[in-house]
Tab-separated table of C-alpha atoms and ligand atoms in Angstrom:
chain	number	residue	atom	x	y	z
A	1	MET	CA	8.597	0.325	2.836
A	2	PHE	CA	6.022	2.906	1.455
A	3	ALA	CA	6.773	2.040	-2.179
A	4	GLU	CA	6.212	6.245	-3.504
A	5	ILE	CA	9.180	6.425	-0.968
A	6	LYS	CA	10.994	4.425	-1.990
A	7	GLY	CA	11.562	5.264	-6.194
A	8	LEU	CA	10.243	1.694	-6.880
A	9	ASN	CA	5.863	1.188	-7.941
A	10	GLU	CA	4.360	-1.787	-8.613
A	11	GLU	CA	2.240	-0.752	-11.260
A	12	CYS	CA	-1.017	-2.642	-10.760
A	13	GLY	CA	-3.206	-5.686	-8.988
A	14	VAL	CA	-5.351	-7.180	-11.356
A	15	PHE	CA	-8.675	-9.710	-9.538
A	16	ALA	CA	-11.087	-11.202	-11.806
A	17	VAL	CA	-14.203	-13.099	-10.415
A	18	TRP	CA	-16.152	-15.509	-12.159
A	19	GLY	CA	-19.738	-17.589	-11.819
A	20	HIS	CA	-20.652	-15.730	-8.231
A	21	LYS	CA	-23.902	-13.435	-7.929
A	22	ASP	CA	-21.980	-10.600	-5.846
A	23	ALA	CA	-19.292	-10.418	-8.832
A	24	ALA	CA	-18.848	-6.271	-7.908
A	25	GLN	CA	-18.550	-6.703	-3.895
A	26	ILE	CA	-15.586	-9.572	-4.341
A	27	THR	CA	-13.516	-7.394	-6.887
A	28	TYR	CA	-14.475	-4.722	-4.485
A	29	TYR	CA	-12.672	-6.455	-1.434
A	30	GLY	CA	-9.944	-8.501	-3.985
A	31	LEU	CA	-8.765	-5.060	-4.809
A	32	HIS	CA	-8.611	-3.934	-1.092
A	33	SER	CA	-6.547	-6.340	-0.100
A	34	LEU	CA	-3.842	-6.041	-3.200
A	35	GLN	CA	-4.238	-1.643	-3.278
A	36	HIS	CA	0.072	-2.104	-2.261
A	37	ARG	CA	-0.020	-2.906	-5.648
A	38	GLY	CA	-1.321	0.420	-6.609
A	39	GLN	CA	-3.041	3.725	-5.521
A	40	GLU	CA	-3.566	6.278	-8.288
A	41	GLY	CA	-6.920	4.704	-9.341
A	42	ALA	CA	-8.778	1.787	-9.160
A	43	GLY	CA	-11.765	0.193	-11.569
A	44	ILE	CA	-14.201	-2.599	-12.534
A	45	VAL	CA	-16.050	-4.091	-14.943
A	46	VAL	CA	-19.074	-6.257	-14.250
A	47	SER	CA	-20.897	-8.294	-17.071
A	48	ASP	CA	-24.373	-9.347	-16.244
A	49	GLY	CA	-24.601	-11.714	-19.234
A	50	ASP	CA	-26.262	-9.025	-21.358
A	51	THR	CA	-23.869	-5.630	-21.245
A	52	LEU	CA	-21.026	-4.887	-19.466
A	53	ASN	CA	-20.576	-1.942	-16.325
A	54	VAL	CA	-17.907	-0.012	-15.513
A	55	HIS	CA	-17.275	1.905	-12.467
A	56	LYS	CA	-13.695	3.494	-12.436
A	57	GLY	CA	-11.481	6.514	-10.732
A	58	LEU	CA	-8.460	7.764	-9.834
A	59	GLY	CA	-7.526	7.784	-6.272
A	60	LEU	CA	-7.859	4.606	-3.966
A	61	VAL	CA	-10.437	1.339	-3.756
A	62	ASN	CA	-12.159	2.619	-1.446
A	63	GLU	CA	-12.656	6.554	-3.105
A	64	VAL	CA	-13.313	4.828	-5.894
A	65	PHE	CA	-16.077	2.835	-5.102
A	66	ASP	CA	-18.632	3.264	-2.365
A	67	GLN	CA	-21.866	1.076	-1.322
A	68	GLN	CA	-24.077	3.216	-4.284
A	69	THR	CA	-22.143	2.053	-7.082
A	70	LEU	CA	-21.071	-1.073	-6.112
A	71	ASN	CA	-24.928	-1.664	-5.870
A	72	ALA	CA	-25.002	-0.337	-9.394
A	73	LEU	CA	-22.996	-3.119	-10.655
A	74	GLN	CA	-24.699	-6.637	-11.469
A	75	GLY	CA	-23.642	-9.407	-12.879
A	76	SER	CA	-22.194	-12.576	-11.765
A	77	ALA	CA	-18.909	-12.286	-13.323
A	78	ALA	CA	-16.473	-9.162	-12.886
A	79	ILE	CA	-12.368	-8.261	-13.407
A	80	GLY	CA	-10.466	-5.288	-11.818
A	81	HIS	CA	-7.708	-3.341	-11.082
A	82	VAL	CA	-5.535	-0.755	-9.201
A	83	ARG	CA	-3.247	0.588	-10.757
A	84	TYR	CA	0.290	2.822	-10.332
A	85	ALA	CA	0.740	4.879	-13.205
A	86	THR	CA	4.434	4.321	-15.622
A	87	ALA	CA	3.839	3.644	-18.294
A	88	GLY	CA	2.207	6.212	-20.235
A	89	GLY	CA	1.397	8.501	-17.553
A	90	GLY	CA	-1.400	9.065	-15.598
A	91	GLY	CA	-4.658	10.641	-15.655
A	92	PHE	CA	-8.173	8.684	-15.702
A	93	ALA	CA	-7.868	7.491	-19.805
A	94	ASN	CA	-4.886	5.474	-17.957
A	95	VAL	CA	-6.746	3.719	-15.329
A	96	GLN	CA	-8.209	0.284	-15.352
A	97	PRO	CA	-10.061	-1.230	-16.191
A	98	LEU	CA	-9.683	-0.008	-20.338
A	99	MET	CA	-13.128	-1.056	-21.654
A	100	PHE	CA	-14.740	-1.138	-25.202
A	101	ARG	CA	-18.089	-1.478	-26.559
A	102	SER	CA	-18.655	-2.254	-30.620
A	103	GLN	CA	-21.907	-3.913	-32.667
A	104	VAL	CA	-20.887	-7.628	-31.305
A	105	GLY	CA	-20.426	-6.417	-27.068
A	106	GLY	CA	-18.094	-4.918	-24.678
A	107	LEU	CA	-14.345	-6.192	-24.707
A	108	ALA	CA	-13.198	-5.202	-20.722
A	109	ILE	CA	-9.033	-5.479	-20.195
A	110	ALA	CA	-6.693	-5.479	-16.805
A	111	HIS	CA	-3.358	-5.943	-17.150
A	112	ASN	CA	-0.257	-6.252	-15.146
A	113	GLY	CA	2.437	-5.856	-16.355
A	114	ASN	CA	5.045	-3.221	-19.473
A	115	ILE	CA	3.994	-4.331	-22.878
A	116	VAL	CA	8.373	-3.672	-24.452
A	117	ASN	CA	6.813	-3.561	-28.074
A	118	ALA	CA	4.065	-1.629	-27.229
A	119	ASN	CA	5.726	1.495	-28.834
A	120	ASN	CA	6.281	-0.301	-32.457
A	121	LEU	CA	2.737	-2.223	-32.381
A	122	LYS	CA	0.761	1.064	-32.305
A	123	LEU	CA	3.181	3.110	-34.516
A	124	GLN	CA	1.312	-0.346	-37.132
A	125	LEU	CA	-1.819	0.612	-36.420
A	126	GLU	CA	-1.708	4.310	-36.186
A	127	ASN	CA	-0.513	3.690	-39.699
A	128	GLN	CA	-3.467	1.117	-40.413
A	129	GLY	CA	-5.816	3.859	-38.696
A	130	SER	CA	-6.310	3.003	-35.344
A	131	ILE	CA	-6.934	5.739	-33.261
A	132	PHE	CA	-5.649	5.586	-29.472
A	133	GLN	CA	-7.741	6.957	-26.201
A	134	SER	CA	-4.798	6.663	-23.941
A	135	THR	CA	-1.774	6.273	-23.513
A	136	SER	CA	-1.463	3.455	-22.337
A	137	ASP	CA	0.464	-0.205	-23.447
A	138	THR	CA	-2.292	-2.707	-22.594
A	139	GLU	CA	-5.066	-0.032	-24.971
A	140	VAL	CA	-2.695	-2.162	-27.982
A	141	LEU	CA	-4.120	-4.993	-27.161
A	142	ALA	CA	-7.490	-4.156	-27.724
A	143	HIS	CA	-7.047	-2.880	-31.615
A	144	LEU	CA	-4.818	-6.313	-31.484
A	145	ILE	CA	-7.618	-8.390	-30.755
A	146	LYS	CA	-10.664	-6.356	-32.637
A	147	ARG	CA	-7.914	-6.745	-35.189
A	148	SER	CA	-7.659	-10.332	-36.007
A	149	GLY	CA	-10.180	-10.792	-38.236
A	150	TYR	CA	-11.223	-14.060	-35.774
A	151	TRP	CA	-14.927	-14.576	-34.035
A	152	SER	CA	-14.765	-16.015	-30.902
A	153	LEU	CA	-12.356	-14.116	-27.710
A	154	GLU	CA	-10.451	-16.771	-27.356
A	155	ASP	CA	-9.322	-17.150	-30.917
A	156	GLN	CA	-8.755	-12.743	-31.280
A	157	PHE	CA	-6.949	-12.946	-28.152
A	158	ARG	CA	-4.528	-15.998	-29.312
A	159	HIS	CA	-4.030	-14.046	-32.051
A	160	ALA	CA	-3.451	-10.461	-30.563
A	161	LEU	CA	-0.940	-12.407	-27.958
A	162	ALA	CA	1.562	-13.557	-29.770
A	163	MET	CA	1.919	-10.140	-30.841
A	164	LEU	CA	3.636	-8.686	-27.559
A	165	LYS	CA	6.541	-9.363	-25.906
A	166	GLY	CA	7.057	-7.626	-22.487
A	167	ALA	CA	5.428	-8.429	-18.701
A	168	TYR	CA	1.850	-9.272	-19.082
A	169	ALA	CA	-0.442	-11.271	-16.729
A	170	PHE	CA	-4.096	-9.845	-18.213
A	171	ALA	CA	-7.250	-10.616	-17.238
A	172	VAL	CA	-9.791	-10.259	-20.367
A	173	MET	CA	-13.941	-10.837	-20.465
A	174	ASN	CA	-16.786	-9.814	-23.061
A	175	GLU	CA	-20.099	-11.345	-22.096
A	176	HIS	CA	-19.259	-15.010	-22.314
A	177	GLN	CA	-15.560	-14.727	-20.936
A	178	LEU	CA	-13.265	-14.551	-18.593
A	179	ILE	CA	-10.391	-15.408	-20.513
A	180	ALA	CA	-6.567	-15.193	-17.746
A	181	ALA	CA	-3.274	-15.237	-19.764
A	182	MET	CA	0.567	-14.733	-18.463
A	183	ASP	CA	4.102	-13.697	-20.579
A	184	PRO	CA	5.320	-16.727	-21.481
A	185	ASN	CA	8.439	-15.397	-18.938
A	186	GLY	CA	5.978	-15.169	-15.843
A	187	LEU	CA	7.461	-12.536	-15.247
A	188	ARG	CA	4.521	-11.217	-12.661
A	189	PRO	CA	2.593	-12.953	-10.818
A	190	LEU	CA	-1.046	-14.278	-11.268
A	191	ALA	CA	-2.966	-17.690	-9.561
A	192	ILE	CA	-5.997	-18.648	-9.440
A	193	GLY	CA	-8.794	-19.803	-6.982
A	194	ARG	CA	-11.917	-21.127	-5.562
A	195	ILE	CA	-14.875	-19.298	-3.581
A	196	GLY	CA	-18.007	-22.173	-3.257
A	197	ASP	CA	-18.623	-22.977	-7.437
A	198	ALA	CA	-17.556	-19.304	-8.869
A	199	TYR	CA	-13.920	-18.553	-10.022
A	200	VAL	CA	-10.884	-15.529	-9.044
A	201	VAL	CA	-8.215	-14.905	-9.975
A	202	ALA	CA	-5.562	-12.800	-8.827
A	203	SER	CA	-2.393	-10.977	-8.432
A	204	GLU	CA	-1.497	-11.822	-4.708
A	205	THR	CA	-2.626	-15.122	-2.986
A	206	CYS	CA	-3.548	-12.251	0.215
A	207	ALA	CA	-6.986	-10.729	-2.548
A	208	PHE	CA	-8.862	-15.000	-2.251
A	209	ASP	CA	-7.920	-15.097	1.991
A	210	ILE	CA	-9.776	-11.634	1.936
A	211	ILE	CA	-12.673	-12.725	0.518
A	212	GLY	CA	-12.654	-16.434	1.366
A	213	ALA	CA	-11.493	-17.996	-1.714
A	214	THR	CA	-8.493	-20.980	-1.926
A	215	TYR	CA	-6.294	-20.736	-3.758
A	216	GLU	CA	-5.858	-23.649	-6.520
A	217	ARG	CA	-2.949	-23.019	-8.510
A	218	ASP	CA	-1.014	-19.484	-10.258
A	219	VAL	CA	-1.022	-19.018	-14.148
A	220	LYS	CA	1.652	-20.604	-16.483
A	221	PRO	CA	4.296	-19.246	-18.628
A	222	GLY	CA	3.160	-19.003	-21.777
A	223	GLU	CA	-0.923	-20.330	-20.159
A	224	MET	CA	-3.980	-19.211	-20.582
A	225	VAL	CA	-6.620	-19.814	-18.795
A	226	ILE	CA	-10.662	-19.514	-20.543
A	227	ILE	CA	-13.434	-19.551	-17.430
A	228	ASP	CA	-17.490	-19.189	-18.806
A	229	ASP	CA	-20.011	-21.679	-17.407
A	230	ASN	CA	-19.180	-24.484	-19.572
A	231	GLY	CA	-16.272	-24.533	-16.144
A	232	LEU	CA	-12.253	-23.730	-16.616
A	233	ARG	CA	-10.241	-24.839	-19.778
A	234	THR	CA	-5.996	-23.323	-20.200
A	235	GLU	CA	-4.259	-23.973	-23.331
A	236	GLN	CA	-0.693	-23.087	-23.983
A	237	TYR	CA	-0.423	-20.903	-25.963
A	238	ASP	CA	3.053	-19.704	-26.436
A	239	LYS	CA	5.606	-22.986	-25.752
A	240	SER	CA	8.878	-20.683	-25.823
A	241	THR	CA	8.989	-20.676	-21.984
A	242	ASN	CA	11.351	-19.814	-19.903
A	243	PRO	CA	9.737	-18.643	-16.521
A	244	ALA	CA	11.827	-15.312	-15.167
A	245	ILE	CA	9.279	-14.298	-12.311
A	246	CYS	CA	9.851	-11.303	-10.708
A	247	SER	CA	13.088	-10.912	-8.377
A	248	MET	CA	10.744	-8.171	-6.281
A	249	GLU	CA	7.776	-9.595	-5.727
A	250	TYR	CA	9.959	-11.392	-3.075
A	251	VAL	CA	11.664	-8.698	-1.771
A	252	TYR	CA	9.592	-6.184	-1.928
A	253	PHE	CA	5.756	-5.980	-3.476
A	254	ALA	CA	4.074	-8.905	-2.553
A	255	ARG	CA	2.748	-8.205	0.727
A	256	PRO	CA	3.835	-10.291	3.234
A	257	ASP	CA	0.443	-13.022	3.929
A	258	SER	CA	0.987	-14.063	-0.220
A	259	ASN	CA	2.874	-16.925	-1.781
A	260	VAL	CA	3.861	-16.421	-4.779
A	261	GLU	CA	4.162	-19.014	-6.603
A	262	THR	CA	3.535	-21.750	-3.773
A	263	ILE	CA	6.585	-19.698	-1.741
A	264	ASN	CA	5.039	-18.001	0.613
A	265	VAL	CA	6.981	-14.055	1.152
A	266	HIS	CA	7.525	-13.200	3.935
A	267	THR	CA	9.355	-16.775	4.864
A	268	ALA	CA	11.215	-16.095	1.616
A	269	ARG	CA	12.133	-12.853	3.524
A	270	LYS	CA	12.964	-14.505	5.958
A	271	GLN	CA	15.587	-17.249	4.304
A	272	LEU	CA	17.220	-13.382	2.404
A	273	GLY	CA	17.683	-12.025	6.007
A	274	LYS	CA	19.489	-15.261	7.532
A	275	GLN	CA	21.223	-15.415	3.387
A	276	LEU	CA	22.502	-11.726	4.103
A	277	ALA	CA	23.368	-12.292	7.828
A	278	ILE	CA	25.864	-15.705	6.893
A	279	GLU	CA	27.385	-12.949	4.516
A	280	ALA	CA	27.135	-9.996	5.558
A	281	PRO	CA	28.170	-10.749	9.458
A	282	ILE	CA	28.441	-7.241	12.543
A	283	GLU	CA	29.222	-6.943	15.709
A	284	ALA	CA	26.093	-5.147	17.159
A	285	ASP	CA	23.103	-4.559	20.303
A	286	VAL	CA	20.393	-4.500	18.480
A	287	VAL	CA	18.148	-5.680	13.899
A	288	THR	CA	16.077	-3.719	13.278
A	289	GLY	CA	13.935	-3.330	9.739
A	290	VAL	CA	12.392	-0.531	7.932
A	291	PRO	CA	8.542	-0.809	8.099
A	292	ASP	CA	7.064	-2.791	6.439
A	293	SER	CA	8.832	-4.613	3.956
A	294	SER	CA	12.027	-5.507	5.662
A	295	ILE	CA	11.140	-6.620	8.826
A	296	SER	CA	10.607	-10.479	7.546
A	297	ALA	CA	13.965	-10.128	6.581
A	298	ALA	CA	15.562	-7.718	9.815
A	299	ILE	CA	13.503	-10.684	12.218
A	300	GLY	CA	15.656	-13.521	9.868
A	301	TYR	CA	18.672	-11.651	10.495
A	302	ALA	CA	18.497	-11.586	14.115
A	303	GLU	CA	17.758	-15.160	13.831
A	304	GLN	CA	20.912	-15.964	12.398
A	305	THR	CA	23.258	-13.788	14.874
A	306	GLY	CA	21.658	-14.198	17.876
A	307	ILE	CA	20.799	-10.027	17.770
A	308	PRO	CA	18.492	-9.073	19.063
A	309	TYR	CA	15.365	-8.106	16.918
A	310	GLU	CA	13.884	-4.492	18.113
A	311	LEU	CA	11.453	-2.537	16.922
A	312	GLY	CA	13.938	0.790	16.099
A	313	LEU	CA	11.674	2.706	12.991
A	314	ILE	CA	8.108	2.946	13.454
A	315	LYS	CA	5.746	4.326	11.130
A	316	ASN	CA	2.638	7.153	11.349
A	317	ARG	CA	0.147	4.390	9.364
A	318	TYR	CA	-2.117	7.874	9.753
A	319	VAL	CA	-0.364	9.845	6.758
A	320	GLY	CA	-0.893	11.553	3.497
A	321	ARG	CA	-0.536	9.651	-0.040
A	322	THR	CA	3.605	10.711	-0.639
A	323	PHE	CA	3.365	10.259	-3.719
A	324	ILE	CA	2.041	13.294	-5.314
A	325	GLN	CA	5.237	14.810	-4.216
A	326	PRO	CA	6.866	14.294	-7.241
A	327	SER	CA	10.900	16.177	-5.832
A	328	GLN	CA	12.910	15.154	-4.027
A	329	GLU	CA	13.184	17.806	-1.330
A	330	LEU	CA	9.326	16.529	-0.593
A	331	ARG	CA	10.491	13.232	-0.944
A	332	GLU	CA	12.335	13.365	1.582
A	333	GLN	CA	9.765	15.141	3.862
A	334	GLY	CA	7.778	12.504	3.194
A	335	VAL	CA	10.031	9.666	4.928
A	336	LYS	CA	9.857	12.241	8.340
A	337	MET	CA	5.986	12.750	8.488
A	338	LYS	CA	6.062	8.660	8.076
A	339	LEU	CA	9.350	7.402	9.749
A	340	SER	CA	10.401	7.896	12.606
A	341	ALA	CA	13.442	5.899	15.563
A	342	VAL	CA	12.504	5.050	18.674
A	343	ARG	CA	14.919	6.097	20.658
A	344	GLY	CA	14.160	3.900	23.844
A	345	VAL	CA	16.124	1.078	21.322
A	346	VAL	CA	18.388	2.730	19.049
A	347	GLU	CA	20.241	5.342	22.246
A	348	GLY	CA	23.546	4.261	23.108
A	349	LYS	CA	22.941	0.952	20.544
A	350	ARG	CA	24.792	-0.644	17.837
A	351	VAL	CA	22.550	-0.806	15.257
A	352	VAL	CA	21.713	-3.269	12.400
A	353	MET	CA	19.679	-1.189	10.860
A	354	ILE	CA	17.641	-3.822	7.422
A	355	ASP	CA	17.119	-2.392	4.013
A	356	ASP	CA	15.232	-4.874	1.457
A	357	SER	CA	16.196	-2.731	-1.213
A	358	ILE	CA	18.279	1.010	-2.130
A	359	VAL	CA	17.254	2.704	-5.762
A	360	ARG	CA	18.132	6.304	-5.071
A	361	GLY	CA	19.451	6.241	-1.689
A	362	THR	CA	17.974	9.731	-0.224
A	363	THR	CA	15.689	7.569	2.068
A	364	SER	CA	18.350	5.765	3.407
A	365	ARG	CA	20.180	7.911	3.654
A	366	ARG	CA	17.813	10.268	5.640
A	367	ILE	CA	16.983	6.727	8.102
A	368	VAL	CA	20.194	7.107	8.657
A	369	ASN	CA	20.232	10.296	10.035
A	370	MET	CA	17.283	9.567	11.786
A	371	LEU	CA	19.313	6.784	14.217
A	372	LYS	CA	21.945	9.089	15.198
A	373	GLU	CA	19.559	11.704	15.867
A	374	ALA	CA	17.368	9.695	18.056
A	375	GLY	CA	21.171	8.294	20.460
A	376	ALA	CA	23.015	4.903	17.918
A	377	LEU	CA	26.421	4.781	18.536
A	378	GLU	CA	27.087	2.554	15.049
A	379	VAL	CA	24.527	1.971	11.951
A	380	HIS	CA	25.489	-0.480	9.727
A	381	VAL	CA	22.900	-0.783	7.135
A	382	ARG	CA	21.881	-4.671	5.439
A	383	ILE	CA	20.459	-5.134	2.154
A	384	SER	CA	18.322	-7.845	1.614
A	385	SER	CA	18.565	-7.775	-2.178
A	386	PRO	CA	21.753	-7.255	-4.455
A	387	PRO	CA	22.112	-3.486	-5.805
A	388	ILE	CA	19.472	-2.060	-8.713
A	389	LYS	CA	22.486	-1.049	-11.053
A	390	HIS	CA	19.586	-1.502	-14.349
A	391	PRO	CA	15.560	0.297	-15.378
A	392	CYS	CA	12.997	-3.121	-14.927
A	393	PHE	CA	11.137	-2.466	-18.408
A	394	TYR	CA	8.770	-4.503	-16.983
A	395	GLY	CA	6.056	-2.061	-15.225
A	396	ILE	CA	8.537	-1.187	-11.634
A	397	ASP	CA	9.454	2.468	-12.540
A	398	THR	CA	12.831	1.748	-10.979
A	399	SER	CA	14.129	5.480	-12.237
A	400	THR	CA	16.704	5.652	-14.878
A	401	THR	CA	20.209	4.343	-14.540
A	402	SER	CA	21.216	7.275	-13.752
A	403	GLU	CA	18.853	7.716	-10.142
A	404	LEU	CA	19.670	4.746	-9.322
A	405	ILE	CA	22.985	5.404	-6.637
A	406	ALA	CA	24.253	1.913	-7.099
A	407	SER	CA	24.670	1.907	-11.197
A	408	GLN	CA	27.347	5.530	-10.476
A	409	HIS	CA	28.570	4.780	-6.675
A	410	SER	CA	30.925	2.247	-5.411
A	411	LEU	CA	30.290	0.947	-2.266
A	412	GLU	CA	32.401	2.650	-0.638
A	413	GLU	CA	30.771	6.332	-1.817
A	414	MET	CA	27.378	4.823	-1.557
A	415	ARG	CA	28.233	4.518	2.417
A	416	GLU	CA	29.550	7.008	3.044
A	417	MET	CA	26.910	9.238	1.317
A	418	MET	CA	24.282	6.925	3.458
A	419	GLY	CA	26.345	8.006	6.502
A	420	ALA	CA	26.060	4.818	7.712
A	421	ASP	CA	29.346	3.052	9.368
A	422	SER	CA	29.607	0.093	7.278
A	423	LEU	CA	26.816	-1.417	4.150
A	424	SER	CA	26.573	-4.435	2.506
A	425	PHE	CA	24.160	-5.840	-0.137
A	426	LEU	CA	22.921	-9.438	-0.257
A	427	SER	CA	24.425	-10.868	-3.748
A	428	THR	CA	22.494	-12.994	-6.661
A	429	ASP	CA	23.350	-16.084	-5.612
A	430	GLY	CA	22.390	-15.670	-2.175
A	431	LEU	CA	18.985	-13.958	-3.514
A	432	LYS	CA	18.246	-16.992	-5.122
A	433	LYS	CA	18.882	-19.436	-2.268
A	434	GLY	CA	16.996	-17.360	-0.067
A	435	ILE	CA	14.063	-17.076	-1.893
A	436	GLY	CA	13.984	-20.578	-1.874
A	437	ARG	CA	12.654	-21.612	-6.011
A	438	ASP	CA	13.483	-24.478	-8.239
A	439	PRO	CA	18.425	-24.436	-8.698
A	440	GLU	CA	17.390	-26.617	-11.538
A	441	MET	CA	15.875	-24.297	-13.040
A	442	SER	CA	17.937	-20.497	-14.805
A	443	ASN	CA	18.473	-18.457	-12.480
A	444	CYS	CA	16.028	-20.585	-10.871
A	445	GLY	CA	13.141	-19.708	-12.661
A	446	GLN	CA	14.328	-15.187	-11.724
A	447	CYS	CA	13.923	-12.385	-13.620
A	448	LEU	CA	16.910	-10.670	-12.021
A	449	ALA	CA	17.496	-7.937	-14.569
A	450	CYS	CA	17.791	-4.788	-12.362
A	451	PHE	CA	20.658	-6.513	-10.985
A	452	THR	CA	22.645	-7.882	-13.865
A	453	GLY	CA	21.396	-6.049	-16.694
A	454	GLU	CA	20.574	-9.794	-17.829
A	455	TYR	CA	16.718	-8.983	-19.091
A	456	PRO	CA	14.830	-12.108	-20.440
A	457	THR	CA	13.562	-10.414	-23.465
A	458	GLU	CA	14.085	-8.315	-25.883
A	459	ILE	CA	14.165	-5.539	-25.252
A	460	TYR	CA	12.721	-2.370	-27.765
A	461	ALA	CA	14.448	0.544	-28.827
A	462	ASP	CA	11.643	3.106	-28.986
A	463	THR	CA	10.876	3.865	-32.754
A	464	VAL	CA	7.791	6.122	-32.217
A	465	HIS	CA	7.399	9.327	-34.590
A	466	PRO	CA	9.006	11.875	-33.554
A	467	HIS	CA	6.324	14.051	-33.263
A	468	ALA	CA	4.246	11.440	-31.708
A	469	LYS	CA	3.486	11.578	-27.549
A	470	VAL	CA	3.096	8.061	-25.966
B	501	SF4	S1	13.931	-6.310	-14.812
B	501	SF4	FE1	13.576	-6.138	-11.439
B	501	SF4	S2	12.157	-5.697	-11.441
B	501	SF4	FE2	11.921	-5.307	-13.301
B	501	SF4	S3	11.208	-7.493	-13.803
B	501	SF4	FE3	13.187	-8.308	-12.906
B	501	SF4	S4	13.330	-8.579	-11.267
B	501	SF4	FE4	11.923	-7.644	-11.214
């Protein structure tokens, strides 16, 4: 579904290229294909080998950039970013890449994830004289880099990374080097590709397809990938890794045409739908999925049960972005604008409605109602992930615990609130099995924290000074 109406928001998409004469254009197309990961702001920093130049702004990629701005960004290396504001809130100052200039040159940083000890580090840095120009957790990295006492970006970055906790997929660049790095849990995806002799790095592989790049491999947990005119080198900067990639990338965030750590997202979702059908079958006439992210799971459910898959819900593609409508009431109006039930498909039918996840539950209630208004005899809600009961601290805005319907209500209460005839969620074992990662790894190398409350990293208490605005 649309992130903004579900209440689950991905925080960012990162793209970088090294060694291509059209670096800014390539980055523009890459960011365009990552637009689903963030719609609040976009930016590109380009290096011509002597200086870094930046253009960024609030809005969608095609609102921020036009041919003229791209033409002005000359150089053979670039990093880009699309942002959805959660940590640190919105506003131009937080739009990335963040760029810093000093006597020895420039530094640009693009980050996907959330640094859980950012507030502690900020307080320490402020006590040592640092002043922050944004409220973003990412700016902490720049200060740690500059205060490291080392000369090379590689050494500075390694030193800074050792102090960070949480989720980070970084691309940092100066005039001479591009470095990508992944946190020791590998919480957010980041892949490396090639386009001709150039290297590209992106949050999702769909960004490679759009520019004609080939996938090489994923950046590993605790790994730093250093790219410069001598080629690509890698270094395992942290050896105490515990792979735990975000399960919601497979369930909901990533584009179905992306492969996340070599598993195709559409295929994983379809398997989740099949698994759901095994765990929670029901007699019905049609299966339908909530567009767009639940369609793959609905196809899987239909395939497994033999109940035909039909297009019972359609999305109106040309309505405005509802994420600027903050109130509950407006959000519900947004759902009405974006989705319609297809009367000819659901009238007089027992419908299985597949959704990938439930956050606040308001959207599901609205859709069940919509299907019933269109004449559905019964609506059976099946969710292709387990109930979300705990907040995410790793860059996904899943709201606070009190807003999460599954943390406040029993299954039967939720069913009643939605007006559904039955309601079932996928089990956590079903989630692991459906995605199909390595069963030898702990939790199959997945983060399951929003379902289980078991976080793969330490979660830091907010120790910021009571008068601080963070
Ligand atoms: S808590 Fe949930 S949303 Fe956050 S990283 Fe883990 S699996 Fe993803």
